């Protein structure tokens, strides 16, 4: 009998991709996806623990599911991903209605874990992290009769997909839980990545985003080719960029400490590589960067940005910033604000520092009070929004290539090569996945507007 499952995904794009993999493996084991949590026989929470807030959301949803399970005892509940990894057994002690806890290296066999829980008539907790872990091959089956061909509803469109190239992290930034939740850095086999992209592109996918916590160190910690010959991240990019009919290639995320000139050159040399780069800086103060164990100075960061912009003047640069790291003074924060003025990021993701279990910064003195963190965050975001608007305004009147994602009420939601969301008016019907040139007519802080066809009205 086919059972139905519902997946709720928290956190990063890596988790989005993991949820697709879970959906695929469930599809191969007589489960079908439902979009209504109340209809599901199985609910999976794919969780994030990067900040305390993300974890609290998971806990409150689990509280809600406890009530549903009281009325529907046959409901199965699985907690997967980073909170599962972090909490392990503690999770079933606190939440006895949970049937399966699947850590980050155990998401590939949820159906088996569920069967084991059933057999032993009690929760199954799988959270062992192995240092010699090899990411399993998980090539999407996109055939028309395959249960897995039903979209996992995670992507905006089926024309743009994520492909995981590595997992884990060896950097140990002092605030970050990822080395504990995702384990040691493991790069995926090159041939598996190529095959996966190949299958996706042959099934009509036009845009691929390669994912990893620190893609620049791809291939540096384990062998990725069958004969043991090395392959660096720029070499991987070159191979993937050369796959026939792949129109757009992106990647995320990079650590500035490993950013090579060879990689920056790819933006000049590989036509399908989109001019967009996410380069988390975290702070503008060298003293804070040192306490964060980031292993670069702000002078080095600015130098890298200059080189990058030399190779690719149109590149859109985004970053991540943490405000209120332990010991951050007003003077340190002023340096982060000054960095905004000198680099002028196109956009940024900014967060209040959050203590995470097991991290080195947990024990650091001089925690910044909540009101101060909130004030710094809002000052930072206000200035970033102004800069984003100023930068976006420069696109007005220009022609840009966009890919259609979906139709919103009167406009089409599209994405430019620069990764800007562009809302496009068009008299002609546009198909999702279609790539067209549009004229930018209006700029906002977080998106652009454009017209497809003749006589754009520019505001
Ligand atoms: N507190 C606040 N922000 C954090 N990030 C990672 N760990 C923490 C933390 N403990 C932010 C960083 C990272 C992004 C994914 O999340 O900016 O780049
Ligand atoms: Fe969250 Fe990091 Fe885990 Fe992604 S890898 S889900 S951002 S904790």
Short mmCIF file of C-alpha atoms and ligand atoms in Angstrom, two decimals:
data_model
loop_
_atom_site.label_atom_id
_atom_site.label_comp_id
_atom_site.label_asym_id
_atom_site.label_seq_id
_atom_site.Cartn_x
_atom_site.Cartn_y
_atom_site.Cartn_z
CA UNK A 1 0.00 0.00 0.00
CA UNK A 2 1.40 3.39 -0.98
CA UNK A 3 1.95 5.66 2.01
CA UNK A 4 2.18 9.42 1.79
CA UNK A 5 4.94 11.64 3.13
CA UNK A 6 5.34 15.34 3.78
CA UNK A 7 8.74 17.03 4.10
CA UNK A 8 9.31 20.37 5.81
CA UNK A 9 12.75 21.77 5.07
CA UNK A 10 14.58 24.32 7.23
CA UNK A 11 17.93 25.99 6.60
CA UNK A 12 20.25 26.11 3.65
CA UNK A 13 20.24 24.97 0.05
CA UNK A 14 22.20 21.90 1.09
CA UNK A 15 19.15 20.88 3.08
CA UNK A 16 16.87 21.61 0.11
CA UNK A 17 18.92 19.20 -1.95
CA UNK A 18 18.97 16.61 0.88
CA UNK A 19 15.18 16.79 1.02
CA UNK A 20 14.99 16.01 -2.68
CA UNK A 21 17.21 12.99 -2.12
CA UNK A 22 14.99 11.80 0.75
CA UNK A 23 11.92 12.29 -1.46
CA UNK A 24 13.57 10.30 -4.23
CA UNK A 25 14.52 7.38 -1.99
CA UNK A 26 11.02 7.32 -0.46
CA UNK A 27 9.55 7.39 -3.98
CA UNK A 28 11.55 4.27 -4.76
CA UNK A 29 10.03 2.56 -1.69
CA UNK A 30 6.33 2.96 -2.37
CA UNK A 31 5.82 6.35 -0.76
CA UNK A 32 4.20 9.33 -2.53
CA UNK A 33 4.67 12.97 -1.62
CA UNK A 34 1.77 15.08 -0.36
CA UNK A 35 1.75 18.84 0.09
CA UNK A 36 -0.74 18.68 2.99
CA UNK A 37 0.82 17.81 6.32
CA UNK A 38 -2.57 16.63 7.63
CA UNK A 39 -2.85 13.98 4.88
CA UNK A 40 0.58 12.49 5.50
CA UNK A 41 1.34 9.03 6.97
CA UNK A 42 4.92 10.19 7.46
CA UNK A 43 6.20 13.68 8.32
CA UNK A 44 9.90 14.44 7.90
CA UNK A 45 11.46 17.58 9.36
CA UNK A 46 14.76 18.28 7.65
CA UNK A 47 16.33 20.55 10.21
CA UNK A 48 18.88 23.33 10.61
CA UNK A 49 20.81 24.27 13.73
CA UNK A 50 22.95 27.11 12.43
CA UNK A 51 21.34 29.60 14.86
CA UNK A 52 19.25 28.99 17.97
CA UNK A 53 16.18 30.43 16.21
CA UNK A 54 16.25 27.76 13.49
CA UNK A 55 16.36 25.06 16.14
CA UNK A 56 13.50 26.61 18.13
CA UNK A 57 11.29 26.50 15.03
CA UNK A 58 11.90 22.74 14.75
CA UNK A 59 11.06 22.20 18.41
CA UNK A 60 7.80 24.12 18.19
CA UNK A 61 6.74 22.20 15.07
CA UNK A 62 7.51 18.95 16.89
CA UNK A 63 5.23 20.12 19.70
CA UNK A 64 2.43 20.64 17.15
CA UNK A 65 3.05 17.18 15.64
CA UNK A 66 2.74 15.62 19.09
CA UNK A 67 -0.87 16.84 19.19
CA UNK A 68 -1.59 15.49 15.69
CA UNK A 69 -0.10 12.13 16.64
CA UNK A 70 -2.34 11.90 19.71
CA UNK A 71 -5.33 11.94 17.34
CA UNK A 72 -3.61 9.83 14.67
CA UNK A 73 -1.27 7.35 16.42
CA UNK A 74 -0.23 5.61 13.19
CA UNK A 75 1.51 8.83 12.01
CA UNK A 76 5.29 8.37 11.68
CA UNK A 77 7.62 11.28 12.47
CA UNK A 78 11.21 11.54 11.33
CA UNK A 79 13.66 14.29 12.30
CA UNK A 80 16.55 14.51 9.84
CA UNK A 81 19.55 16.77 9.25
CA UNK A 82 21.50 19.08 11.54
CA UNK A 83 19.30 19.19 14.69
CA UNK A 84 18.92 15.40 14.44
CA UNK A 85 22.71 15.10 14.27
CA UNK A 86 23.28 17.51 17.13
CA UNK A 87 20.64 16.16 19.51
CA UNK A 88 20.63 12.41 18.64
CA UNK A 89 19.14 10.34 21.47
CA UNK A 90 18.26 13.45 23.49
CA UNK A 91 15.65 14.20 20.84
CA UNK A 92 13.65 11.00 21.43
CA UNK A 93 14.02 11.44 25.19
CA UNK A 94 12.48 14.92 24.96
CA UNK A 95 10.09 14.02 22.14
CA UNK A 96 9.00 10.38 22.53
CA UNK A 97 6.58 10.70 19.60
CA UNK A 98 9.56 10.84 17.18
CA UNK A 99 10.08 7.51 15.35
CA UNK A 100 13.32 8.14 13.45
CA UNK A 101 16.26 10.49 14.05
CA UNK A 102 18.41 10.55 10.90
CA UNK A 103 21.70 12.45 11.19
CA UNK A 104 23.31 14.19 8.25
CA UNK A 105 25.09 11.07 6.95
CA UNK A 106 21.96 8.91 7.30
CA UNK A 107 19.44 10.74 5.14
CA UNK A 108 19.94 8.34 2.23
CA UNK A 109 18.08 5.41 3.80
CA UNK A 110 15.06 6.81 5.64
CA UNK A 111 12.75 3.97 4.40
CA UNK A 112 15.07 1.36 5.97
CA UNK A 113 15.32 3.33 9.23
CA UNK A 114 11.52 3.53 9.38
CA UNK A 115 11.25 -0.23 8.83
CA UNK A 116 13.78 -0.82 11.62
CA UNK A 117 11.83 1.42 14.01
CA UNK A 118 8.69 -0.55 13.15
CA UNK A 119 10.45 -3.90 13.74
CA UNK A 120 11.95 -2.91 17.07
CA UNK A 121 8.75 -1.16 18.10
CA UNK A 122 10.66 1.89 19.29
CA UNK A 123 12.54 4.89 17.94
CA UNK A 124 15.54 4.38 15.65
CA UNK A 125 18.36 6.89 16.13
CA UNK A 126 21.06 6.93 13.41
CA UNK A 127 23.63 9.65 14.02
CA UNK A 128 27.07 8.03 13.81
CA UNK A 129 29.45 10.38 11.92
CA UNK A 130 32.22 8.66 10.02
CA UNK A 131 35.49 10.36 9.06
CA UNK A 132 35.82 8.04 6.07
CA UNK A 133 32.32 8.77 4.82
CA UNK A 134 31.81 8.65 1.07
CA UNK A 135 28.80 10.56 -0.28
CA UNK A 136 26.61 7.92 -1.95
CA UNK A 137 25.79 8.14 -5.63
CA UNK A 138 22.29 9.53 -6.01
CA UNK A 139 21.50 10.13 -9.64
CA UNK A 140 17.97 11.46 -10.15
CA UNK A 141 15.68 9.15 -12.02
CA UNK A 142 13.75 11.46 -14.30
CA UNK A 143 12.01 8.87 -16.47
CA UNK A 144 8.30 9.57 -17.06
CA UNK A 145 7.12 6.41 -15.27
CA UNK A 146 9.42 6.77 -12.30
CA UNK A 147 7.83 7.70 -8.98
CA UNK A 148 10.80 9.98 -8.40
CA UNK A 149 9.96 11.99 -11.50
CA UNK A 150 7.33 13.83 -9.45
CA UNK A 151 9.01 17.09 -8.49
CA UNK A 152 9.98 17.24 -4.86
CA UNK A 153 8.37 20.73 -4.76
CA UNK A 154 11.54 22.17 -3.34
CA UNK A 155 12.76 24.11 -6.31
CA UNK A 156 11.16 27.21 -7.72
CA UNK A 157 11.29 25.52 -11.07
CA UNK A 158 12.46 22.25 -12.47
CA UNK A 159 14.79 24.14 -14.75
CA UNK A 160 17.11 25.09 -11.98
CA UNK A 161 18.57 22.44 -9.70
CA UNK A 162 21.10 21.99 -6.92
CA UNK A 163 23.89 19.43 -7.05
CA UNK A 164 25.86 18.65 -3.89
CA UNK A 165 29.60 18.36 -4.54
CA UNK A 166 30.85 18.07 -0.98
CA UNK A 167 29.71 17.86 2.62
CA UNK A 168 31.09 18.89 5.96
CA UNK A 169 33.77 21.37 6.91
CA UNK A 170 37.26 21.31 8.41
CA UNK A 171 37.63 25.01 9.09
CA UNK A 172 36.31 25.32 12.63
CA UNK A 173 35.27 28.95 12.58
CA UNK A 174 34.69 29.45 16.29
CA UNK A 175 30.97 30.35 16.00
CA UNK A 176 29.98 27.55 13.64
CA UNK A 177 28.21 24.30 14.40
CA UNK A 178 28.65 22.83 10.90
CA UNK A 179 31.83 20.80 11.57
CA UNK A 180 29.88 19.08 14.37
CA UNK A 181 26.62 18.60 12.49
CA UNK A 182 28.00 17.78 9.05
CA UNK A 183 31.28 16.16 10.04
CA UNK A 184 34.66 16.24 8.29
CA UNK A 185 34.92 17.62 4.80
CA UNK A 186 34.21 15.00 2.13
CA UNK A 187 34.27 15.71 -1.61
CA UNK A 188 32.05 13.73 -3.89
CA UNK A 189 33.34 11.55 -6.71
CA UNK A 190 33.88 13.63 -9.86
CA UNK A 191 32.23 11.10 -12.18
CA UNK A 192 29.11 10.95 -9.96
CA UNK A 193 28.80 14.74 -10.10
CA UNK A 194 29.24 14.79 -13.87
CA UNK A 195 26.70 11.99 -14.35
CA UNK A 196 24.18 13.75 -12.13
CA UNK A 197 24.52 17.04 -13.99
CA UNK A 198 24.38 15.20 -17.30
CA UNK A 199 21.11 13.42 -16.40
CA UNK A 200 19.58 16.68 -15.19
CA UNK A 201 20.60 18.65 -18.28
CA UNK A 202 19.33 15.90 -20.59
CA UNK A 203 15.97 16.06 -18.80
CA UNK A 204 15.71 19.81 -19.54
CA UNK A 205 17.43 21.48 -16.58
CA UNK A 206 19.17 24.70 -17.68
CA UNK A 207 20.72 26.01 -14.51
CA UNK A 208 22.85 24.11 -12.00
CA UNK A 209 24.09 25.36 -8.62
CA UNK A 210 26.95 23.35 -7.14
CA UNK A 211 26.70 23.13 -3.37
CA UNK A 212 29.15 22.66 -0.54
CA UNK A 213 30.04 24.36 2.74
CA UNK A 214 33.40 25.35 1.31
CA UNK A 215 33.51 24.57 -2.39
CA UNK A 216 36.98 26.08 -2.88
CA UNK A 217 38.57 23.15 -1.13
CA UNK A 218 36.83 20.58 -3.34
CA UNK A 219 39.18 17.64 -3.96
CA UNK A 220 41.69 18.64 -1.30
CA UNK A 221 40.79 16.16 1.45
CA UNK A 222 39.97 12.92 -0.38
CA UNK A 223 40.50 11.43 -3.83
CA UNK A 224 37.69 12.36 -6.21
CA UNK A 225 38.73 10.55 -9.36
CA UNK A 226 38.70 6.78 -9.80
CA UNK A 227 42.41 6.65 -10.68
CA UNK A 228 43.37 8.97 -7.80
CA UNK A 229 44.48 11.89 -9.99
CA UNK A 230 43.71 15.26 -8.38
CA UNK A 231 40.87 17.57 -9.38
CA UNK A 232 40.57 21.08 -7.95
CA UNK A 233 37.38 23.13 -7.78
CA UNK A 234 38.28 25.28 -10.83
CA UNK A 235 38.97 22.06 -12.76
CA UNK A 236 35.59 20.67 -11.70
CA UNK A 237 33.92 23.91 -12.80
CA UNK A 238 35.59 23.69 -16.18
CA UNK A 239 34.36 20.09 -16.66
CA UNK A 240 30.79 20.92 -15.64
CA UNK A 241 30.69 24.18 -17.62
CA UNK A 242 31.57 22.17 -20.71
CA UNK A 243 28.50 19.90 -20.49
CA UNK A 244 26.41 20.42 -23.64
CA UNK A 245 23.24 22.52 -23.22
CA UNK A 246 23.99 23.62 -19.67
CA UNK A 247 23.18 27.32 -19.90
CA UNK A 248 23.88 28.58 -16.40
CA UNK A 249 26.28 27.40 -13.74
CA UNK A 250 26.53 28.77 -10.19
CA UNK A 251 28.11 27.63 -6.94
CA UNK A 252 27.99 28.36 -3.24
CA UNK A 253 29.61 28.78 -0.64
CA UNK A 254 33.24 29.95 -0.61
CA UNK A 255 35.64 30.76 2.20
CA UNK A 256 37.88 33.74 1.31
CA UNK A 257 40.90 32.01 2.82
CA UNK A 258 40.87 29.39 0.02
CA UNK A 259 39.91 31.64 -2.88
CA UNK A 260 42.44 31.12 -5.67
CA UNK A 261 43.15 33.32 -8.65
CA UNK A 262 42.52 30.25 -10.83
CA UNK A 263 38.92 30.23 -9.57
CA UNK A 264 38.47 33.96 -10.13
CA UNK A 265 39.72 33.51 -13.69
CA UNK A 266 36.86 31.06 -14.33
CA UNK A 267 34.44 34.01 -14.24
CA UNK A 268 36.27 35.48 -17.22
CA UNK A 269 36.83 32.24 -19.10
CA UNK A 270 33.72 30.04 -18.66
CA UNK A 271 30.74 31.52 -20.54
CA UNK A 272 28.10 29.49 -18.66
CA UNK A 273 29.44 30.51 -15.22
CA UNK A 274 27.08 33.25 -14.04
CA UNK A 275 28.61 36.55 -12.83
CA UNK A 276 27.57 36.14 -9.21
CA UNK A 277 29.70 35.37 -6.17
CA UNK A 278 28.75 34.81 -2.55
CA UNK A 279 31.83 35.47 -0.44
CA UNK A 280 31.05 35.56 3.30
CA UNK A 281 33.21 38.10 5.13
CA UNK A 282 31.53 37.81 8.59
CA UNK A 283 33.13 40.97 10.05
CA UNK A 284 35.04 44.09 8.98
CA UNK A 285 37.32 44.00 12.03
CA UNK A 286 40.60 42.09 12.00
CA UNK A 287 40.37 41.59 15.78
CA UNK A 288 36.95 39.91 15.41
CA UNK A 289 38.05 37.88 12.36
CA UNK A 290 40.92 36.55 14.44
CA UNK A 291 38.60 35.53 17.27
CA UNK A 292 36.35 33.89 14.67
CA UNK A 293 39.36 31.88 13.37
CA UNK A 294 38.65 33.04 9.82
CA UNK A 295 42.34 33.02 8.78
CA UNK A 296 42.27 36.12 6.55
CA UNK A 297 42.57 39.84 7.17
CA UNK A 298 40.20 42.48 5.93
CA UNK A 299 43.01 43.85 3.73
CA UNK A 300 43.30 40.40 2.08
CA UNK A 301 39.52 40.24 1.60
CA UNK A 302 39.44 43.64 -0.12
CA UNK A 303 42.38 42.64 -2.31
CA UNK A 304 40.52 39.49 -3.40
CA UNK A 305 37.44 41.55 -4.27
CA UNK A 306 39.60 43.88 -6.41
CA UNK A 307 41.14 40.97 -8.31
CA UNK A 308 37.73 39.37 -8.79
CA UNK A 309 36.23 42.59 -10.13
CA UNK A 310 39.19 42.94 -12.47
CA UNK A 311 38.51 39.55 -14.00
CA UNK A 312 34.75 40.09 -14.11
CA UNK A 313 33.67 43.75 -13.77
CA UNK A 314 29.94 42.90 -13.90
CA UNK A 315 30.13 40.38 -11.06
CA UNK A 316 27.45 40.67 -8.39
CA UNK A 317 28.99 40.22 -4.96
CA UNK A 318 27.06 39.17 -1.86
CA UNK A 319 28.23 38.32 1.63
CA UNK A 320 27.29 37.07 5.11
CA UNK A 321 27.89 39.14 8.24
CA UNK A 322 27.54 38.30 11.92
CA UNK A 323 27.03 41.23 14.30
CA UNK A 324 27.61 41.09 18.03
CA UNK A 325 30.23 38.34 18.08
CA UNK A 326 31.57 37.99 21.68
CA UNK A 327 33.85 40.94 22.45
CA UNK A 328 32.75 42.98 19.39
CA UNK A 329 33.09 46.65 20.34
CA UNK A 330 31.36 49.65 18.74
CA UNK A 331 34.70 50.35 17.07
CA UNK A 332 34.82 46.79 15.61
CA UNK A 333 31.26 47.23 14.37
CA UNK A 334 32.17 50.62 12.85
CA UNK A 335 34.78 48.75 10.79
CA UNK A 336 32.09 46.39 9.48
CA UNK A 337 30.03 49.45 8.49
CA UNK A 338 33.13 50.95 6.82
CA UNK A 339 33.56 47.74 4.83
CA UNK A 340 30.05 48.23 3.44
CA UNK A 341 31.18 51.61 2.09
CA UNK A 342 34.43 50.37 0.60
CA UNK A 343 33.26 47.08 -0.96
CA UNK A 344 29.66 48.10 -1.66
CA UNK A 345 28.17 44.61 -1.72
CA UNK A 346 25.17 44.11 -3.98
CA UNK A 347 23.43 42.34 -1.11
CA UNK A 348 24.13 40.61 2.16
CA UNK A 349 22.71 38.20 4.69
CA UNK A 350 23.29 39.46 8.21
CA UNK A 351 22.69 37.77 11.53
CA UNK A 352 22.92 38.41 15.24
CA UNK A 353 25.56 36.17 16.79
CA UNK A 354 23.96 33.09 18.36
CA UNK A 355 25.66 30.72 20.83
CA UNK A 356 25.75 27.18 19.46
CA UNK A 357 26.43 23.97 21.37
CA UNK A 358 29.94 22.58 21.10
CA UNK A 359 31.45 25.66 19.41
CA UNK A 360 34.57 27.44 20.70
CA UNK A 361 32.90 30.87 20.88
CA UNK A 362 30.43 29.54 23.45
CA UNK A 363 33.16 29.91 26.08
CA UNK A 364 34.33 33.38 24.96
CA UNK A 365 33.83 36.24 27.45
CA UNK A 366 32.15 39.61 26.79
CA UNK A 367 28.93 38.43 25.18
CA UNK A 368 27.20 41.39 23.50
CA UNK A 369 23.78 42.25 24.99
CA UNK A 370 20.75 41.41 22.85
CA UNK A 371 19.65 45.09 22.45
CA UNK A 372 23.08 46.02 21.16
CA UNK A 373 23.08 43.15 18.68
CA UNK A 374 19.61 44.17 17.49
CA UNK A 375 20.66 47.81 17.11
CA UNK A 376 23.81 46.90 15.15
CA UNK A 377 21.86 44.53 12.92
CA UNK A 378 19.28 47.14 12.02
CA UNK A 379 21.91 49.82 11.35
CA UNK A 380 23.80 47.38 9.14
CA UNK A 381 20.71 46.25 7.24
CA UNK A 382 19.45 49.81 6.71
CA UNK A 383 22.75 50.88 5.10
CA UNK A 384 23.01 47.67 3.06
CA UNK A 385 19.49 48.22 1.71
CA UNK A 386 20.45 51.74 0.59
CA UNK A 387 23.58 50.45 -1.14
CA UNK A 388 21.68 47.56 -2.77
CA UNK A 389 19.15 50.07 -4.13
CA UNK A 390 21.90 52.35 -5.44
CA UNK A 391 23.61 49.44 -7.16
CA UNK A 392 20.38 48.01 -8.56
CA UNK A 393 19.40 51.41 -9.95
CA UNK A 394 22.42 51.25 -12.25
CA UNK A 395 20.73 48.41 -14.20
CA UNK A 396 17.78 50.58 -15.27
CA UNK A 397 17.63 50.84 -19.05
CA UNK A 398 19.97 47.88 -19.60
CA UNK A 399 19.10 44.66 -21.41
CA UNK A 400 19.50 41.51 -19.30
CA UNK A 401 19.05 37.84 -19.98
CA UNK A 402 16.52 36.27 -17.60
CA UNK A 403 15.17 32.77 -17.11
CA UNK A 404 11.45 32.51 -16.38
CA UNK A 405 10.70 30.76 -13.09
CA UNK A 406 6.94 31.09 -12.77
CA UNK A 407 3.99 33.30 -13.49
CA UNK A 408 2.88 35.55 -10.63
CA UNK A 409 -0.46 37.30 -10.96
CA UNK A 410 0.40 39.90 -13.60
CA UNK A 411 4.10 39.40 -14.03
CA UNK A 412 6.61 36.65 -14.54
CA UNK A 413 9.05 35.92 -11.77
CA UNK A 414 12.41 35.47 -13.50
CA UNK A 415 16.06 35.27 -12.56
CA UNK A 416 18.93 37.19 -14.18
CA UNK A 417 22.40 35.73 -14.68
CA UNK A 418 23.49 38.02 -11.84
CA UNK A 419 20.99 36.08 -9.62
CA UNK A 420 18.70 39.10 -9.25
CA UNK A 421 15.02 38.27 -9.08
CA UNK A 422 13.40 40.15 -11.98
CA UNK A 423 9.63 40.67 -12.22
CA UNK A 424 8.88 40.86 -15.93
CA UNK A 425 5.84 42.27 -17.71
CA UNK A 426 5.17 40.72 -21.06
CA UNK A 427 2.32 40.79 -23.53
CA UNK A 428 3.49 37.49 -24.93
CA UNK A 429 3.06 34.27 -22.94
CA UNK A 430 6.37 33.13 -21.47
CA UNK A 431 7.05 29.48 -20.58
CA UNK A 432 8.77 28.53 -17.32
CA UNK A 433 12.40 27.76 -18.19
CA UNK A 434 12.36 30.10 -21.19
CA UNK A 435 15.40 32.37 -21.46
CA UNK A 436 14.72 35.86 -22.86
CA UNK A 437 16.32 39.29 -23.01
CA UNK A 438 14.41 41.98 -21.12
CA UNK A 439 14.83 45.69 -20.47
CA UNK A 440 15.17 46.66 -16.82
CA UNK A 441 12.61 49.36 -16.02
CA UNK A 442 12.68 49.72 -12.24
CA UNK A 443 14.97 48.83 -9.33
CA UNK A 444 14.06 47.88 -5.77
CA UNK A 445 16.34 46.89 -2.88
CA UNK A 446 15.85 43.19 -3.37
CA UNK A 447 14.60 42.80 -6.94
CA UNK A 448 14.31 44.42 -10.36
CA UNK A 449 11.40 44.98 -12.70
CA UNK A 450 11.59 44.63 -16.46
CA UNK A 451 9.65 44.56 -19.68
CA UNK A 452 9.80 41.91 -22.36
CA UNK A 453 9.02 43.10 -25.88
CA UNK A 454 8.87 46.56 -27.38
CA UNK A 455 8.58 50.05 -25.86
CA UNK A 456 9.47 49.56 -22.24
CA UNK A 457 8.31 52.33 -19.92
CA UNK A 458 11.30 53.14 -17.77
CA UNK A 459 10.61 54.61 -14.33
N1 LIG B 1 25.44 32.89 14.88
C1 LIG B 1 25.02 33.74 13.93
N2 LIG B 1 25.21 33.53 12.61
C2 LIG B 1 25.87 32.40 12.26
N3 LIG B 1 26.23 31.93 11.06
C3 LIG B 1 26.87 30.75 11.23
N4 LIG B 1 26.95 30.46 12.54
C4 LIG B 1 26.33 31.48 13.20
C5 LIG B 1 26.11 31.76 14.57
N5 LIG B 1 26.52 30.94 15.54
C6 LIG B 1 25.98 32.64 9.80
C7 LIG B 1 27.29 32.95 9.08
C8 LIG B 1 27.28 31.96 7.94
C9 LIG B 1 25.80 31.85 7.66
C10 LIG B 1 25.40 30.63 6.89
O1 LIG B 1 25.23 31.82 8.94
O2 LIG B 1 27.23 34.28 8.59
O3 LIG B 1 28.02 32.40 6.82
FE1 LIG B 2 21.80 24.83 8.79
FE2 LIG B 2 24.39 24.70 8.35
FE3 LIG B 2 23.02 22.48 8.65
FE4 LIG B 2 22.72 23.98 6.47
S1 LIG B 2 24.56 22.90 7.12
S2 LIG B 2 21.11 23.05 7.63
S3 LIG B 2 22.91 26.05 7.32
S4 LIG B 2 23.38 24.05 10.18
#
